[in-house]
Coordinates of N, CA and C in Angstrom, one line a residue:
X39 N 17.3 38.0 9.0 CA 18.5 38.6 9.2 C 19.0 39.5 7.9
X40 N 18.9 38.7 6.9 CA 19.3 39.0 5.4 C 18.6 40.3 5.1
X41 N 17.2 40.4 5.5 CA 16.4 41.8 5.2 C 17.0 42.9 6.3
X42 N 17.4 42.5 7.4 CA 17.8 43.4 8.4 C 19.2 44.0 8.0
X43 N 20.1 43.1 7.4 CA 21.3 43.5 7.0 C 21.3 44.5 5.8
X44 N 20.3 44.1 4.9 CA 20.3 44.8 3.7 C 19.6 46.3 3.9
X45 N 18.7 46.3 4.9 CA 18.0 47.5 5.4 C 19.1 48.4 6.0
X46 N 20.0 48.0 6.8 CA 21.0 48.6 7.4 C 21.9 49.2 6.3
X47 N 22.4 48.3 5.4 CA 23.2 48.8 4.4 C 22.5 50.0 3.4
X48 N 21.4 49.9 3.2 CA 20.7 51.0 2.5 C 20.7 52.3 3.2
X49 N 20.2 52.1 4.5 CA 20.3 53.3 5.5 C 21.7 54.0 5.4
X50 N 22.6 53.3 5.6 CA 24.0 53.8 5.6 C 24.3 54.5 4.1
X51 N 24.0 53.8 3.0 CA 24.2 54.5 1.8 C 23.5 55.9 1.5
X52 N 22.0 55.9 2.2 CA 21.4 56.9 1.8 C 21.9 58.1 2.9
X53 N 22.4 57.8 4.1 CA 23.0 58.7 4.9 C 24.4 59.4 4.4
X54 N 25.2 58.6 3.5 CA 26.3 58.8 3.0 C 26.1 59.7 1.8
X55 N 25.1 59.4 1.0 CA 24.7 60.2 -0.1 C 24.1 61.4 0.2
X56 N 23.3 61.7 1.4 CA 22.9 62.8 2.0 C 24.1 63.6 2.4
X57 N 25.0 63.2 3.1 CA 26.2 64.0 3.4 C 26.9 64.6 2.3
X58 N 27.1 63.6 1.5 CA 27.7 64.1 0.0 C 27.1 65.4 -0.6
X59 N 25.7 65.2 -0.6 CA 24.8 66.3 -1.2 C 24.9 67.5 -0.5
X60 N 24.9 67.5 0.9 CA 24.8 68.7 1.8 C 26.4 69.3 1.5
X61 N 27.4 68.7 1.4 CA 28.7 69.2 1.2 C 28.7 69.6 -0.1
X62 N 28.3 69.2 -1.1 CA 28.3 69.6 -2.5 C 27.6 71.1 -2.5
X63 N 26.4 71.0 -1.8 CA 25.4 72.3 -1.8 C 26.3 73.3 -1.0
X64 N 26.8 73.0 -0.1 CA 27.7 73.9 0.7 C 28.8 74.6 -0.1
X65 N 29.5 73.7 -0.7 CA 30.6 74.2 -1.6 C 30.1 75.1 -2.8
X66 N 28.9 74.8 -3.2 CA 28.6 75.5 -4.4 C 27.8 76.6 -4.1
X67 N 27.3 77.0 -3.0 CA 26.4 78.1 -2.6 C 27.3 79.3 -2.5
X68 N 26.6 80.5 -3.0 CA 27.2 81.8 -2.8 C 27.4 82.2 -1.4
X69 N 28.7 82.8 -1.0 CA 28.8 83.2 0.4 C 28.0 84.4 0.7
X70 N 27.6 84.3 1.9 CA 26.7 85.3 2.4 C 27.2 85.7 3.8
X71 N 28.5 86.4 3.7 CA 29.2 86.6 5.0 C 28.7 87.6 5.8
X72 N 28.8 87.6 7.0 CA 28.5 88.7 8.0 C 29.8 89.0 8.7
X73 N 30.7 89.9 8.4 CA 32.1 90.1 8.8 C 31.9 91.0 10.0
X74 N 32.3 90.5 11.2 CA 32.4 91.1 12.5 C 33.7 90.9 13.1
X75 N 34.2 91.9 14.0 CA 35.5 91.4 14.7 C 35.3 90.1 15.7
X76 N 36.2 89.3 15.3 CA 36.3 88.0 16.2 C 37.7 87.6 16.7
X77 N 37.7 87.1 17.9 CA 38.9 86.5 18.5 C 39.0 85.0 18.0
X78 N 40.1 84.8 17.0 CA 40.2 83.4 16.6 C 40.5 82.4 17.9
X79 N 41.3 82.9 18.8 CA 41.2 81.9 20.1 C 39.9 81.5 20.7
X80 N 39.2 82.3 20.8 CA 37.9 81.9 21.3 C 37.2 80.9 20.6
X81 N 37.1 81.1 19.0 CA 36.6 80.1 18.2 C 37.3 78.9 18.4
X82 N 38.6 78.8 18.4 CA 39.3 77.5 18.6 C 39.1 76.9 19.8
X83 N 38.9 77.6 20.9 CA 38.6 77.0 22.4 C 37.2 76.2 22.2
X84 N 36.3 76.8 21.6 CA 34.9 76.4 21.5 C 35.0 75.0 20.5
X85 N 35.5 75.0 19.5 CA 35.4 73.9 18.8 C 36.3 72.8 19.3
X86 N 37.4 73.0 19.9 CA 38.2 71.9 20.6 C 37.3 71.4 21.6
X87 N 36.6 72.0 22.3 CA 35.8 71.6 23.4 C 34.8 70.5 23.1
X88 N 34.3 70.7 22.0 CA 33.4 69.8 21.2 C 34.1 68.4 20.9
X89 N 35.4 68.2 20.7 CA 35.9 67.0 20.3 C 36.5 66.3 21.6
X90 N 36.5 67.0 22.9 CA 36.9 66.4 24.1 C 36.3 64.8 24.3
X91 N 37.1 64.0 24.7 CA 36.7 62.5 25.0 C 36.4 61.8 23.9
X92 N 36.8 62.1 22.7 CA 36.7 61.5 21.3 C 38.0 60.4 21.2
X93 N 37.9 59.7 20.2 CA 38.8 58.7 19.8 C 40.4 59.4 19.6
X94 N 40.2 60.5 19.1 CA 41.4 61.4 18.6 C 41.6 62.5 19.8
X95 N 42.5 62.6 20.2 CA 42.9 63.7 21.1 C 43.0 65.1 20.2
X96 N 42.2 66.1 20.7 CA 42.2 67.4 20.1 C 42.5 68.5 21.1
X97 N 43.5 69.1 20.7 CA 44.1 70.0 21.7 C 44.5 71.3 21.2
X98 N 44.8 72.5 22.0 CA 45.1 73.8 21.3 C 46.2 74.2 22.1
X99 N 47.0 75.0 21.3 CA 48.2 75.8 21.8 C 48.1 77.2 21.4
X100 N 47.6 78.1 22.1 CA 47.0 79.4 21.6 C 48.0 80.5 22.2
X101 N 48.0 81.6 21.2 CA 48.6 82.9 21.8 C 48.0 83.3 23.0
X102 N 48.7 83.8 23.8 CA 48.2 84.4 25.4 C 47.1 85.4 25.5
X103 N 47.0 86.3 24.2 CA 46.0 87.2 24.2 C 45.2 87.1 23.0
X104 N 44.2 87.7 22.9 CA 43.4 87.7 21.7 C 43.8 88.0 20.4
X105 N 43.5 87.2 19.5 CA 44.0 87.5 18.1 C 42.8 87.8 17.1
X106 N 42.4 89.1 16.8 CA 41.2 89.5 16.4 C 41.3 89.7 14.6
X107 N 40.3 89.2 14.0 CA 40.1 89.1 12.7 C 38.7 89.7 12.3
X108 N 38.5 90.3 11.1 CA 37.2 90.4 10.6 C 36.6 89.3 10.0
X109 N 35.5 88.5 10.7 CA 35.3 87.3 10.0 C 33.7 87.1 10.3
X110 N 33.4 86.0 9.5 CA 31.9 85.4 9.7 C 32.0 84.3 10.6
X111 N 31.4 84.3 11.9 CA 31.6 83.3 13.0 C 31.1 82.1 12.4
X112 N 30.0 81.8 11.9 CA 29.5 80.6 11.5 C 30.5 80.0 10.4
X113 N 31.1 80.8 9.4 CA 31.9 80.1 8.4 C 33.3 79.8 9.0
X114 N 33.8 80.7 10.0 CA 35.1 80.2 10.6 C 34.9 79.1 11.5
X115 N 33.8 78.8 12.1 CA 33.6 77.5 12.9 C 33.6 76.5 12.0
X116 N 32.8 76.6 10.8 CA 32.6 75.6 9.9 C 34.3 75.1 9.5
X117 N 35.0 76.2 9.1 CA 36.4 75.7 8.7 C 37.1 75.1 9.7
X118 N 37.0 75.7 10.9 CA 37.6 74.7 12.1 C 37.0 73.4 12.2
X119 N 35.8 73.0 12.1 CA 35.4 71.8 12.2 C 35.9 71.0 11.0
X120 N 35.9 71.5 9.7 CA 36.3 70.7 8.8 C 37.6 70.2 8.8
X121 N 38.5 71.2 9.4 CA 40.1 70.9 9.5 C 40.0 69.8 10.6
X122 N 39.5 70.0 11.8 CA 39.5 68.8 12.9 C 39.0 67.6 12.5
X123 N 37.8 67.6 11.8 CA 37.2 66.2 11.4 C 37.8 65.7 10.4
X124 N 38.4 66.4 9.2 CA 39.3 65.6 8.2 C 40.6 64.9 8.8
X125 N 41.3 65.8 9.7 CA 42.6 65.2 10.3 C 42.2 64.0 11.2
X126 N 41.2 64.3 12.1 CA 40.7 63.1 12.9 C 40.3 61.8 12.3
X127 N 39.7 61.9 11.1 CA 39.0 60.9 10.5 C 40.3 60.2 9.6
X128 N 41.0 60.9 9.2 CA 42.4 60.4 8.7 C 43.4 59.6 9.6
X129 N 43.4 60.2 10.7 CA 44.2 59.6 11.7 C 43.7 58.2 12.1
X130 N 42.3 58.1 12.1 CA 41.7 56.8 12.5 C 41.8 55.8 11.6
X131 N 41.8 56.2 10.3 CA 42.0 55.2 9.1 C 43.5 54.9 8.8
X132 N 44.4 55.6 9.4 CA 45.7 55.3 9.3 C 46.2 54.3 10.3
X133 N 47.3 53.6 9.9 CA 48.0 52.8 11.1 C 48.9 53.5 11.7
X134 N 48.6 54.0 12.7 CA 49.5 54.7 13.7 C 50.7 53.6 14.2
X135 N 51.8 54.2 13.9 CA 53.1 53.2 14.2 C 53.4 53.3 15.6
X136 N 53.9 52.2 16.3 CA 54.3 52.1 17.7 C 53.5 52.3 18.4
X137 N 52.0 52.3 18.2 CA 51.1 52.6 19.3 C 50.7 54.1 19.7
X138 N 51.3 55.1 18.9 CA 51.2 56.3 19.1 C 49.8 56.7 19.1
X139 N 49.4 57.5 20.2 CA 48.0 57.9 20.3 C 47.6 59.1 19.3
X140 N 46.7 59.0 18.2 CA 46.3 60.0 17.5 C 46.1 61.3 18.1
X141 N 46.5 62.3 17.6 CA 46.3 63.7 18.1 C 46.4 64.8 17.1
X142 N 45.6 65.6 17.3 CA 45.4 66.9 16.4 C 45.6 68.1 17.3
X143 N 46.4 69.1 16.8 CA 46.8 70.3 17.6 C 46.5 71.5 16.9
X144 N 45.8 72.5 17.4 CA 45.5 73.6 16.8 C 46.2 74.7 17.4
X145 N 47.1 75.6 16.5 CA 48.0 76.5 17.1 C 47.7 78.0 16.5
X146 N 47.7 79.0 17.3 CA 47.6 80.5 16.9 C 48.8 81.3 17.2
X147 N 49.0 82.1 16.4 CA 50.0 83.2 16.7 C 49.9 84.5 15.7
X148 N 50.4 85.6 16.3 CA 50.5 86.8 15.3 C 51.6 86.9 14.6
X149 N 51.6 87.3 13.4 CA 52.8 87.8 12.7 C 52.7 89.1 12.5
X150 N 53.1 89.9 13.4 CA 53.0 91.4 13.3 C 53.8 92.1 12.4
X151 N 54.8 91.7 11.9 CA 55.4 92.5 10.6 C 54.4 92.4 9.3
X152 N 53.7 91.3 9.2 CA 52.9 91.1 8.1 C 51.4 91.5 8.2
X153 N 51.1 91.5 9.7 CA 49.7 92.1 9.9 C 48.8 90.8 9.6
X154 N 49.3 89.8 10.0 CA 48.5 88.4 9.7 C 48.5 87.6 11.1
X155 N 47.2 86.9 11.2 CA 47.0 86.0 12.2 C 47.2 84.6 11.7
X156 N 47.9 83.8 12.4 CA 48.3 82.5 11.7 C 47.6 81.4 12.6
X157 N 46.9 80.5 11.8 CA 46.4 79.4 12.4 C 46.8 78.2 11.9
X158 N 47.3 77.2 12.8 CA 48.0 76.1 12.1 C 47.2 74.7 12.7
X159 N 47.0 73.8 11.9 CA 46.4 72.4 12.4 C 47.4 71.5 12.2
X160 N 47.9 70.7 13.0 CA 49.0 69.8 12.8 C 48.4 68.5 13.5
X161 N 48.7 67.2 12.6 CA 48.3 66.1 13.5 C 49.6 65.1 13.4
X162 N 49.5 64.0 14.1 CA 50.8 63.1 14.2 C 50.7 61.9 13.3
X163 N 50.0 62.0 12.3 CA 49.8 60.8 11.4 C 51.0 60.7 10.4
X164 N 50.5 59.7 9.3 CA 51.5 59.6 8.3 C 51.9 60.8 7.1
X165 N 50.8 61.9 7.2 CA 51.1 62.9 6.5 C 50.2 62.9 5.1
X166 N 50.2 64.0 4.4 CA 49.4 63.9 3.2 C 50.2 63.0 2.0
X167 N 49.5 62.1 1.3 CA 50.1 61.4 0.4 C 50.9 62.2 -0.6
X168 N 52.2 62.1 -1.1 CA 52.9 63.0 -1.9 C 52.2 63.2 -3.2
X169 N 51.6 62.1 -3.8 CA 50.9 62.3 -5.1 C 49.6 63.1 -5.0
X170 N 49.0 63.3 -3.8 CA 47.9 64.1 -3.6 C 48.0 65.5 -3.1
X171 N 49.1 65.8 -2.4 CA 49.3 67.0 -1.6 C 49.2 68.1 -2.4
X172 N 49.7 68.1 -3.7 CA 49.5 69.2 -4.6 C 48.2 69.7 -5.0
X173 N 47.3 68.7 -4.9 CA 45.8 68.9 -5.2 C 44.9 68.9 -4.2
X174 N 45.2 68.8 -3.0 CA 44.5 68.6 -1.8 C 43.5 69.5 -1.5
X175 N 43.4 70.8 -2.1 CA 42.3 71.6 -1.8 C 41.3 71.7 -3.2
X176 N 41.7 70.8 -3.9 CA 40.6 70.7 -5.2 C 39.6 70.0 -4.8
X177 N 38.3 70.3 -5.5 CA 37.1 69.5 -5.1 C 37.3 68.1 -5.3
X178 N 36.8 67.1 -4.8 CA 36.7 65.7 -4.9 C 38.0 64.9 -4.6
X179 N 39.1 65.6 -4.2 CA 40.4 65.0 -4.1 C 40.2 64.6 -2.4
X180 N 40.5 63.2 -2.3 CA 40.3 62.8 -0.8 C 41.4 61.7 -0.7
X181 N 41.8 61.7 0.6 CA 42.9 60.4 1.0 C 41.9 59.3 1.5
X182 N 40.8 59.6 1.7 CA 39.8 58.7 2.7 C 38.8 57.9 1.7
X183 N 38.7 56.4 1.8 CA 37.9 55.6 1.0 C 36.5 56.3 0.9
X184 N 36.0 56.7 2.2 CA 34.6 57.3 2.3 C 34.5 58.8 2.3
X185 N 35.6 59.4 1.9 CA 35.7 61.1 1.9 C 34.9 61.3 0.6
X186 N 34.3 62.7 0.8 CA 33.5 63.3 -0.3 C 34.6 64.1 -1.2
X187 N 35.6 64.5 -0.5 CA 36.7 65.3 -1.2 C 36.2 66.8 -1.2
X188 N 35.4 67.2 -0.4 CA 34.9 68.6 -0.2 C 35.2 69.3 1.1
X189 N 35.7 68.7 1.8 CA 35.9 69.3 3.2 C 37.2 70.3 3.0
X190 N 38.2 69.9 2.4 CA 39.3 71.0 2.3 C 39.0 71.9 1.1
X191 N 38.2 71.5 0.2 CA 37.9 72.4 -0.6 C 36.9 73.6 0.0
X192 N 36.1 73.2 0.8 CA 35.3 74.1 1.6 C 36.2 75.1 2.4
X193 N 37.2 74.6 3.1 CA 38.1 75.2 3.9 C 38.9 76.4 2.8
X194 N 39.3 76.1 1.9 CA 39.9 77.0 1.0 C 38.9 78.1 0.5
X195 N 37.7 77.8 0.2 CA 36.6 78.7 -0.1 C 36.4 79.8 0.9
X196 N 36.3 79.2 2.3 CA 35.9 80.1 3.3 C 37.2 81.0 3.6
X197 N 38.5 80.4 3.5 CA 39.8 81.3 3.6 C 39.6 82.4 2.6
X198 N 39.1 82.1 1.4 CA 39.2 83.1 0.3 C 38.1 84.3 0.7
X199 N 37.1 83.8 1.1 CA 36.0 84.8 1.6 C 36.6 85.8 2.6
X200 N 37.6 85.4 3.3 CA 38.2 86.2 4.5 C 39.6 86.9 3.8
X201 N 39.8 86.9 2.6 CA 41.1 87.4 2.1 C 42.1 86.8 2.7
X202 N 42.2 85.5 2.8 CA 43.4 84.9 3.4 C 44.0 83.9 2.3
X203 N 45.0 83.3 3.0 CA 45.7 82.1 2.3 C 45.5 80.8 3.0
X204 N 45.8 79.8 2.5 CA 45.8 78.4 3.2 C 47.0 77.7 2.5
X205 N 47.8 76.9 3.1 CA 48.8 76.0 2.7 C 48.6 74.7 3.3
X206 N 48.9 73.5 2.5 CA 49.1 72.4 3.1 C 50.4 71.6 2.8
X207 N 50.9 70.9 3.8 CA 52.3 70.5 3.6 C 52.6 69.5 4.7
X208 N 53.5 68.6 4.6 CA 54.1 67.6 5.5 C 55.4 68.3 6.1
X209 N 55.4 68.7 7.5 CA 56.6 69.3 7.9 C 57.6 68.2 8.2
X210 N 58.9 68.6 8.5 CA 60.0 67.9 8.5 C 59.8 66.9 9.8
X211 N 59.1 67.4 10.9 CA 59.1 66.6 12.1 C 58.1 65.6 11.9
X212 N 57.3 65.4 10.8 CA 56.2 64.5 10.7 C 54.9 64.8 10.6
X213 N 53.9 64.0 10.5 CA 52.5 64.4 10.3 C 52.3 65.3 9.2
X214 N 51.0 65.9 9.2 CA 50.4 66.9 8.2 C 50.2 68.2 8.8
X215 N 50.2 69.2 8.1 CA 49.9 70.4 8.5 C 49.1 71.4 7.6
X216 N 48.1 71.9 8.3 CA 47.4 72.9 7.3 C 47.6 74.5 8.0
X217 N 48.1 75.2 7.2 CA 48.4 76.6 7.8 C 47.5 77.7 7.2
X218 N 47.0 78.4 7.9 CA 45.9 79.6 7.3 C 46.6 80.9 8.0
X219 N 46.4 81.7 6.8 CA 46.9 83.3 7.3 C 45.7 84.1 7.1
X220 N 45.3 84.9 7.9 CA 44.2 85.7 7.8 C 44.6 87.1 8.3
X221 N 44.1 88.3 7.5 CA 44.4 89.6 7.9 C 44.0 89.9 9.2
X222 N 45.1 90.2 10.0 CA 44.9 90.7 11.5 C 43.8 92.1 11.5
X223 N 43.1 92.2 12.3 CA 42.3 93.3 12.6 C 43.0 94.3 13.4
X224 N 43.2 95.6 12.8 CA 43.9 96.7 13.4 C 43.2 96.9 14.7
X225 N 44.0 97.4 15.6 CA 43.5 97.8 16.9 C 43.2 96.7 17.7
X226 N 43.3 95.4 17.4 CA 43.1 94.2 18.3 C 44.3 94.1 19.4
X227 N 43.9 93.2 20.4 CA 45.0 92.9 21.2 C 45.9 91.7 20.7
X228 N 46.9 91.7 20.5 CA 47.9 90.8 20.0 C 49.0 90.3 20.8
X229 N 49.7 89.2 20.6 CA 50.8 88.6 21.1 C 51.8 88.2 20.1
X230 N 53.0 88.1 20.3 CA 54.0 87.5 19.3 C 54.6 86.2 20.0
X231 N 54.6 85.2 19.3 CA 55.2 83.9 19.7 C 56.0 83.2 18.5
X232 N 56.7 82.3 18.9 CA 57.7 81.9 17.7 C 56.7 81.0 17.1
X233 N 57.1 80.6 15.6 CA 56.6 79.8 14.8 C 57.2 79.5 13.8
X234 N 56.6 78.8 12.5 CA 57.6 78.3 11.4 C 56.9 78.9 10.3
X235 N 57.9 79.1 9.3 CA 57.7 79.7 8.0 C 57.2 78.8 7.1
X236 N 56.5 79.1 6.0 CA 56.1 78.3 5.1 C 57.0 77.8 4.2
X237 N 57.3 76.5 4.2 CA 58.5 76.0 3.4 C 58.3 76.1 1.7
X238 N 59.4 76.0 1.0 CA 59.1 76.0 -0.3 C 58.4 74.7 -0.6
X239 N 57.6 75.0 -1.8 CA 56.9 73.8 -2.2 C 55.5 73.5 -1.5
X240 N 55.3 74.3 -0.5 CA 53.8 74.1 0.1 C 52.9 74.5 -0.7
X241 N 51.8 73.6 -0.7 CA 50.5 73.9 -1.5 C 49.9 74.8 -0.9
X242 N 49.6 76.1 -1.9 CA 48.7 77.2 -1.4 C 47.5 77.3 -2.2
X243 N 46.6 78.0 -1.2 CA 45.3 78.3 -1.9 C 45.0 79.7 -1.3
X244 N 44.3 80.6 -2.0 CA 43.8 81.7 -1.2 C 43.6 82.9 -2.0
X245 N 43.3 84.0 -1.7 CA 42.8 85.2 -2.4 C 44.2 85.8 -2.9
X246 N 44.0 86.2 -4.3 CA 45.3 86.9 -4.8 C 45.7 88.1 -4.1
X247 N 44.6 88.9 -3.4 CA 44.9 89.9 -2.9 C 45.7 90.0 -1.3
X248 N 45.7 88.4 -0.9 CA 46.3 88.4 0.5 C 47.8 88.6 0.5
X249 N 48.3 89.0 1.6 CA 49.8 89.0 1.6 C 50.3 87.8 1.5
X250 N 51.5 87.6 0.9 CA 52.1 86.3 0.6 C 52.9 85.9 2.1
X251 N 53.5 84.7 2.1 CA 54.1 84.3 3.2 C 55.4 84.4 3.1

């Protein structure tokens, strides 16, 4: 049994190191984006479907008509996976008060006056630690004991590849929020819905050429 436990521990450590190496390689590699017109709502639906039935409820609240951007489908799917996975793992490791079921919600809307598509990822956990939120998009910064600290850094990198901006903060109503703004594709079908402005002091990352919030 001692040998069995030792073998299991070694296998776990190897898998953890493999995951870390893969994430580092992904972060370090030069982007090879294939930009085409994409509907953000379709990508969000596809990714949310993959998380149905898990320990964390993942849901979406989308604009009623397509929101088109010029993007790389594979890279944007990875962005969504990283955001959902990061939020879900943080919720599972957090002590949810009052027996509240952990949940992650992805929301989209158009900012027509700014020509931007907004993607929000909200969770109902304790929020980002105040001492880390300003550095949350930096490589190797993580709130989780087993985290690599590259998930959100990769998100920021993908957003920059798409000339967008990304913000992280704890909204007044609680939880954590990651807000992404991408240039809307001219000529696409859009809808307008209510949303929230980026509050003062929100941590921001993204291309210098992207419109400000």
